[in-house]
Tab-separated table of C-alpha atoms in Angstrom:
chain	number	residue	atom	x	y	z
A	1	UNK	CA	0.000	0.000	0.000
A	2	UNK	CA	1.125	3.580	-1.102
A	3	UNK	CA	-0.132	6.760	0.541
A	4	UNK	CA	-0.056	10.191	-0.521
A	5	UNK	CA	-1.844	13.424	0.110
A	6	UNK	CA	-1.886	15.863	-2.831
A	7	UNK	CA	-2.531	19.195	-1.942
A	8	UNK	CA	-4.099	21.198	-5.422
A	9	UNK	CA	-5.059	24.868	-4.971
A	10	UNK	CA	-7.259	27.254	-7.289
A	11	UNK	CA	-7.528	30.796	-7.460
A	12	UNK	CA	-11.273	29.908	-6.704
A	13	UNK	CA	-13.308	29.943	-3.446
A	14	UNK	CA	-14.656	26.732	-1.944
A	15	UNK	CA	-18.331	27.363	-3.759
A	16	UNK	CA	-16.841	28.346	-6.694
A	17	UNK	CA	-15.035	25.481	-7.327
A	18	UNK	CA	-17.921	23.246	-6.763
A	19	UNK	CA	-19.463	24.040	-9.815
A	20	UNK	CA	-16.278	24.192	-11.660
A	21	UNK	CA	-15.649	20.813	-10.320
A	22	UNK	CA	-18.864	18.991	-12.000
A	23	UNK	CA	-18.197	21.357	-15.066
A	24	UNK	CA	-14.715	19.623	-15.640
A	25	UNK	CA	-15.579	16.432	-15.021
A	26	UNK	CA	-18.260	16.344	-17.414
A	27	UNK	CA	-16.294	18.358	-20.064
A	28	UNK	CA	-13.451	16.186	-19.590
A	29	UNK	CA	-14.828	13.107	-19.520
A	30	UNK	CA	-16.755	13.657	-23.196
A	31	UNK	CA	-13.639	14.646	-24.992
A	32	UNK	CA	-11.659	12.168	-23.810
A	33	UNK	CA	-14.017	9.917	-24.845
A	34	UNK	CA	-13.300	8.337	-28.425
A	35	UNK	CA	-12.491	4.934	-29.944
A	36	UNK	CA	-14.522	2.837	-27.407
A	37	UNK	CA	-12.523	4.306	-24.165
A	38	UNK	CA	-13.661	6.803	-21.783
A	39	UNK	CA	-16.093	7.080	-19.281
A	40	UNK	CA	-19.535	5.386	-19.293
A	41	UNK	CA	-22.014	6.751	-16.471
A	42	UNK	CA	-24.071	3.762	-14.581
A	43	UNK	CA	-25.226	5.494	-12.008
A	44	UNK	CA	-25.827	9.430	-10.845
A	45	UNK	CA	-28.607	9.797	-8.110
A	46	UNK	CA	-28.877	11.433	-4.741
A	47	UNK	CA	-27.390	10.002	-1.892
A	48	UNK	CA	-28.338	10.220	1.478
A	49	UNK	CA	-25.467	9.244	4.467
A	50	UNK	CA	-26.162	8.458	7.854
A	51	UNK	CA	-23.101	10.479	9.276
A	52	UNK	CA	-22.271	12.761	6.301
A	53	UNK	CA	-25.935	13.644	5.325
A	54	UNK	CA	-26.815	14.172	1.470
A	55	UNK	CA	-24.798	13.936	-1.197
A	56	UNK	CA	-24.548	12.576	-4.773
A	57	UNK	CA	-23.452	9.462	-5.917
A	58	UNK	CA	-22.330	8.360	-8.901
A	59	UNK	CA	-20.634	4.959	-10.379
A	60	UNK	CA	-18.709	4.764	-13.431
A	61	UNK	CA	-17.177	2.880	-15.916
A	62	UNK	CA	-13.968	3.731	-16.924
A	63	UNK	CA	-12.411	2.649	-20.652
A	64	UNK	CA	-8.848	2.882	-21.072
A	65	UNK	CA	-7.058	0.005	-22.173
A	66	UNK	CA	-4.444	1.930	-24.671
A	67	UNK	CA	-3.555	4.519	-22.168
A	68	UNK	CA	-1.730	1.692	-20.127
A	69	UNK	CA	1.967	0.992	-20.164
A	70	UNK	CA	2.984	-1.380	-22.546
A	71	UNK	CA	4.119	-3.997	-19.993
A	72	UNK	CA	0.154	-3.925	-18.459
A	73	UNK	CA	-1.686	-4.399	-21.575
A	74	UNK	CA	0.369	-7.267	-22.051
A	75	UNK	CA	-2.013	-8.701	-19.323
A	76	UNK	CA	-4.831	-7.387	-19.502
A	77	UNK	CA	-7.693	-8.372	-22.000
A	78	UNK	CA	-8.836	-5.127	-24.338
A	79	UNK	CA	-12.334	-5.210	-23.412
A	80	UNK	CA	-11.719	-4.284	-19.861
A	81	UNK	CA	-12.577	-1.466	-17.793
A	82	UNK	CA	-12.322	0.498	-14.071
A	83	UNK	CA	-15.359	0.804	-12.029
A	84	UNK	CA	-15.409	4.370	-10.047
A	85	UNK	CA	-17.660	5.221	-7.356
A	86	UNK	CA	-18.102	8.091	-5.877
A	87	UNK	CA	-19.840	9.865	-2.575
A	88	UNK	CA	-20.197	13.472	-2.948
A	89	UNK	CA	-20.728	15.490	0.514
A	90	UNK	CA	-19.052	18.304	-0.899
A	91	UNK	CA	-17.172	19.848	0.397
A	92	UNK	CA	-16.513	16.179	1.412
A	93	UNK	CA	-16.129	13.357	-0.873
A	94	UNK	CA	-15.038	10.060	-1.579
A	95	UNK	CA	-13.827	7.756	-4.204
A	96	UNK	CA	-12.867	4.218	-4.834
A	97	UNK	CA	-11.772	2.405	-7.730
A	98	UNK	CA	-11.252	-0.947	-8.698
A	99	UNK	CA	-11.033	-3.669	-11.301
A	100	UNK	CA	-12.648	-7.302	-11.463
A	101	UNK	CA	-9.985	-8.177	-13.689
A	102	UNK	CA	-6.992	-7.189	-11.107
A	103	UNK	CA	-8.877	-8.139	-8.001
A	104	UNK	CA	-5.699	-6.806	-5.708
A	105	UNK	CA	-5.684	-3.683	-7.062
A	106	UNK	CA	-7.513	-0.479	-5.850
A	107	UNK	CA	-7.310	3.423	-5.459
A	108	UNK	CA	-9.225	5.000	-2.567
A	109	UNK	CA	-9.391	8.674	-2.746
A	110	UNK	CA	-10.711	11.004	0.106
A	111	UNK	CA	-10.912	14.422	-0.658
A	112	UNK	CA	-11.777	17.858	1.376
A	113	UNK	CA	-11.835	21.759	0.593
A	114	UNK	CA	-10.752	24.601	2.534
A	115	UNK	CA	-10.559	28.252	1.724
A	116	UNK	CA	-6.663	28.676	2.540
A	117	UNK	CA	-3.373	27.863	0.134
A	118	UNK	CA	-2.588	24.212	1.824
A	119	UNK	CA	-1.442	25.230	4.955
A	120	UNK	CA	-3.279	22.572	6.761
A	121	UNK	CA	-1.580	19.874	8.051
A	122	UNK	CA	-3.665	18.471	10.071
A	123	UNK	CA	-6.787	18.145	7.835
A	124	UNK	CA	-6.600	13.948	7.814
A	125	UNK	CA	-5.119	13.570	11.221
A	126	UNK	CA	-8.586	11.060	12.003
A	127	UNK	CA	-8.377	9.217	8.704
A	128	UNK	CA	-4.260	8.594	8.719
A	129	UNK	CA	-3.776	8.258	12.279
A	130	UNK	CA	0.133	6.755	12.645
A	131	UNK	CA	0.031	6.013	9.134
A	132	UNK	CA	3.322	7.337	7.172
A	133	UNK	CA	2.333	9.734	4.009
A	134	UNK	CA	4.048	11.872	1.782
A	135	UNK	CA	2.802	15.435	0.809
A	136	UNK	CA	3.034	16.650	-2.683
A	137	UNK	CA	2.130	20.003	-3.693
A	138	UNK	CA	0.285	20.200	-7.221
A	139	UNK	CA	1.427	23.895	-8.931
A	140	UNK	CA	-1.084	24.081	-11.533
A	141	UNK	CA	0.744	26.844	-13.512
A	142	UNK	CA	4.079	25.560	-12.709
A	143	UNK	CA	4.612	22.117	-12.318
A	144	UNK	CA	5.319	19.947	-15.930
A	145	UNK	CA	2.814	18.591	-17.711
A	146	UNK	CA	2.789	15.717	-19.622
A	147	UNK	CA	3.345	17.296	-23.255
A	148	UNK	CA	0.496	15.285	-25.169
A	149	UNK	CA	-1.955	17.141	-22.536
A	150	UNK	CA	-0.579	20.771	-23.311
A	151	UNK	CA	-2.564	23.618	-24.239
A	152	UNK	CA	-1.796	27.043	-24.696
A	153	UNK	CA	-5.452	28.146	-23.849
A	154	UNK	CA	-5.327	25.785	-20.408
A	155	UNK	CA	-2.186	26.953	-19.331
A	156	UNK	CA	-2.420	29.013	-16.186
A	157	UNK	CA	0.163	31.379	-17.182
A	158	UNK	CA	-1.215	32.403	-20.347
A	159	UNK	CA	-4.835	32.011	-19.580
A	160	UNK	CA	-6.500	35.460	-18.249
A	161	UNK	CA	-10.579	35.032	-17.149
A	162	UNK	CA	-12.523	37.737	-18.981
A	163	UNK	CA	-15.602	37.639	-16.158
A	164	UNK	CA	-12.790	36.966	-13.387
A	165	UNK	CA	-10.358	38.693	-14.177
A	166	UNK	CA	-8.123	35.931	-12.570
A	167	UNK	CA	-4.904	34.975	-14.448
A	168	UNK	CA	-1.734	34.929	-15.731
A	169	UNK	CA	-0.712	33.642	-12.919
A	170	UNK	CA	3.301	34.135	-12.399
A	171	UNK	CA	5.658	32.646	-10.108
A	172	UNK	CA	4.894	32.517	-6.313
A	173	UNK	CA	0.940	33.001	-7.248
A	174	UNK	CA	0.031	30.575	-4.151
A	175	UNK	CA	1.648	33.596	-1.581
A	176	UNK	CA	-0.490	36.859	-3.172
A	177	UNK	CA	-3.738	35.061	-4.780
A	178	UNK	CA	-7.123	36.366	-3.263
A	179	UNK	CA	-9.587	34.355	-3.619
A	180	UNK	CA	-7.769	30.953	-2.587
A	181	UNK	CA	-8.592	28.042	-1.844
A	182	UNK	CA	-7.124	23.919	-1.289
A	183	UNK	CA	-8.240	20.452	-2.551
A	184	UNK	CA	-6.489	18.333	-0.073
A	185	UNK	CA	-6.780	14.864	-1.861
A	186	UNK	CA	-5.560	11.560	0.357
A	187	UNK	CA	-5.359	8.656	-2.137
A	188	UNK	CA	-4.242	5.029	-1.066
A	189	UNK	CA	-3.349	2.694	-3.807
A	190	UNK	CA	-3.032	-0.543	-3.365
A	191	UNK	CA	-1.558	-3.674	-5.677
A	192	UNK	CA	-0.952	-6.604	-3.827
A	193	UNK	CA	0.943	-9.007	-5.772
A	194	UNK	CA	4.381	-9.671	-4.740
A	195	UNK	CA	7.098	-8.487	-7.449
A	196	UNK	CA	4.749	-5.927	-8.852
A	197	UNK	CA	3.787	-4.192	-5.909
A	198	UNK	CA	6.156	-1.473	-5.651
A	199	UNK	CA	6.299	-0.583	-9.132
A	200	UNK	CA	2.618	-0.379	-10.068
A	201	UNK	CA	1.343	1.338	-6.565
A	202	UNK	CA	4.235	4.082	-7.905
A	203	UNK	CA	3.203	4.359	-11.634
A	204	UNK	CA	-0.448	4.279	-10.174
A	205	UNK	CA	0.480	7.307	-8.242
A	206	UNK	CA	2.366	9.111	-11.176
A	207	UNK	CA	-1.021	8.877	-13.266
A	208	UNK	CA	-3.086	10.040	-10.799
A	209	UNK	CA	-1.078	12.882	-10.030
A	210	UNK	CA	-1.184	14.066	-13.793
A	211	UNK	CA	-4.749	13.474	-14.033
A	212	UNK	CA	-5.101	15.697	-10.516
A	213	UNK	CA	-3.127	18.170	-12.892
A	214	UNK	CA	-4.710	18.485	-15.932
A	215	UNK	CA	-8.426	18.617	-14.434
A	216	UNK	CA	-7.691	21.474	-12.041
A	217	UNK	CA	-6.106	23.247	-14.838
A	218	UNK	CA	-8.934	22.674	-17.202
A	219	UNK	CA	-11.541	23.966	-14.179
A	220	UNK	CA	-9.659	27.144	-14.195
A	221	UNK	CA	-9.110	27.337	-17.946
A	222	UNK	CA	-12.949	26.936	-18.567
A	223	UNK	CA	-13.709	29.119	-15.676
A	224	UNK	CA	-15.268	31.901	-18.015
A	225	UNK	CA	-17.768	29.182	-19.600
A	226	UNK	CA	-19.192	27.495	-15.831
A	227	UNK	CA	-18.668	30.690	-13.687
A	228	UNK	CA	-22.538	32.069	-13.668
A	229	UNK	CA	-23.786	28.555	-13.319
A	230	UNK	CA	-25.869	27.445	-10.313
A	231	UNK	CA	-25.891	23.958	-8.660
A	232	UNK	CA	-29.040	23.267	-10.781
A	233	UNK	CA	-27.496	24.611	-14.013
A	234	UNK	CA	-24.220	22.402	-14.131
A	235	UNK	CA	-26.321	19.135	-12.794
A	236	UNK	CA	-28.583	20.035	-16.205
A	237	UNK	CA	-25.084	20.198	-17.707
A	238	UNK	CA	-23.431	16.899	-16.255
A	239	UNK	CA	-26.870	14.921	-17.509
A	240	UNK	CA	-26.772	16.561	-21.196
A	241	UNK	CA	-22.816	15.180	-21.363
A	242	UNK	CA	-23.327	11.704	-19.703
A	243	UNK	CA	-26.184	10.797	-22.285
A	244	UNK	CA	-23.844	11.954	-25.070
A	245	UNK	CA	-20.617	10.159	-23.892
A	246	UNK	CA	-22.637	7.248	-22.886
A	247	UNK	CA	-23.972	7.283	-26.654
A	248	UNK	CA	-20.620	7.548	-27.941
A	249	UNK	CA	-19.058	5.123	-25.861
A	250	UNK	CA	-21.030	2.428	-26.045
A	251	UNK	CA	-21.768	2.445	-29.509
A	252	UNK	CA	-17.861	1.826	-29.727
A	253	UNK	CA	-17.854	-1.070	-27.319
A	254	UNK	CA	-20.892	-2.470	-29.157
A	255	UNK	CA	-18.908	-2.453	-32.441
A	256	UNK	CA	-15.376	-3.690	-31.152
A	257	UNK	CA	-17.098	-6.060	-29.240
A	258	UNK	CA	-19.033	-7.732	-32.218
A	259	UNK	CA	-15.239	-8.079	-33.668
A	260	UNK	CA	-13.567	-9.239	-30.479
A	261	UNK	CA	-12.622	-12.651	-29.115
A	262	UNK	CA	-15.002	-14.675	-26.946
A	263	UNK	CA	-14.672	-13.960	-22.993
A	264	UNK	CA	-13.335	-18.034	-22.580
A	265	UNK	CA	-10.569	-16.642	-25.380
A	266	UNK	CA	-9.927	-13.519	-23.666
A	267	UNK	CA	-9.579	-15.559	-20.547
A	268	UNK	CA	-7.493	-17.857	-22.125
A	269	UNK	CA	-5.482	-15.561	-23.479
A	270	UNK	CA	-5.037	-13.826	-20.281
A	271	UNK	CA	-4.276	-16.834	-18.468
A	272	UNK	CA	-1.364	-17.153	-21.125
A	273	UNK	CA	-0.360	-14.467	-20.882
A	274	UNK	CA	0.073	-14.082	-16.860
């Protein structure tokens, strides 16, 4: 098991960034969406928690078999795919993934916002306890990103919000920024297969933190386009996108499937493969 806590801030407040949050993820998720891979929505209803009171929950299915190192897909079948769940109490949530295909692996994600620039250390003091983590700072204008995701228009430093007039942000941004706030993100990954262990929990983490990257960017990059929208408005939003990316991807997986092997031959083959 791997533990890290990712601290991401936004030149957004707390309520802001809940609507940019859904905005992004809804966005994101229908671009990246082609070929048969992305994300397919099961489930999106309200959710109602004895401790943490109402929220949203959502599960997911997540398509991404050529976006895996080369040395993984060697293993794993190409119809496959990641179920996500998620608990929303913003500004609370949760998050698990996992995969019936790799039944030792998961990711558990627990995530809370604060109005300050991540100078809270003690914000998962209940959850860690004596647990050892590392904390990694996530500079969205500053830190590199992979160069396949780059785009002029979503980078921080170039990017200037008409209705905010929040941008450009230079060097040191986190120290003079008003408003400001923190996603503190607490993510556990866990593979455990001896020999593999190590090296997958760390890639794991690597992938994670440039997906952390690239959606917080994007949320302040599309700020101008989600920034009058209520809670109502981007839920309208976030049902619009999930019919269309459900449309598109499952009209892919339809067709590659009707061209694919059997699942005993994927099986086999996976056996074989192991």
């Amino acid at each position: 098991m791997l533990l890290k806590e990712y601290r991401i801030c936004m030149p957004l407040t707390v309520e802001e960034y809940r609507i940019g949050q859904l905005y992004m993820i809804s966005k994101h998720s229908h671009e990246q969406s082609d070929r048969g891979e992305g994300v397919e929505v099961v489930q999106n209803e309200p959710y109602d928690d004895p401790v943490h009171g109402c929220g949203q929950f959502t599960e997911k299915r997540v398509y991404l078999n050529s976006k895996l190192p080369s040395w993984a897909r060697a293993v794993v079948p190409k119809i496959f795919y990641v179920t996500e769940k998620a608990w929303n109490y913003y500004p609370y949530t949760i998050t698990e993934y996992t995969c019936s295909f790799l039944p030792k692996f998961s990711i558990h994600i627990e995530t809370k916002y604060e109005d300050n620039k991540g100078s809270n250390d003690h914000i998962f003091d209940c959850e860690t306890k004596d647990q050892e983590r590392e904390v990694c700072f996530v500079d969205i204008a500053y830190d590199e990103i992979p160069e396949r995701y780059y785009k002029e228009s979503e980078d921080p430093r170039q990017f200037r919000s008409e209705k905010t007039s929040r941008g450009l942000l230079q060097e040191g941004w986190r120290d003079t920024q008003e408003p400001i706030m923190c996603s503190y993100k607490l993510v556990t990954v866990k593979f455990e297969v001896w020999g593999l262990q190590t090296r997958v929990e760390q890639f794991v983490h690597k992938v994670v933190r440039d997906v952390l990257l690239l959606g917080h960017r994007q949320a302040f990059a599309w700020v101008d386009e989600w920034i009058d929208m209520t809670l109502d408005d981007v839920r309208e939003y976030e049902k619009q996108m999930h019919e269309k990316t459900n449309i598109k991807v499952c009209h892919d997986q339809q067709e590659h499937s009707t061209n694919s092997p059997s699942l005993d031959e994927i099986e086999i083959h996976a056996k074989a493969s192991t």
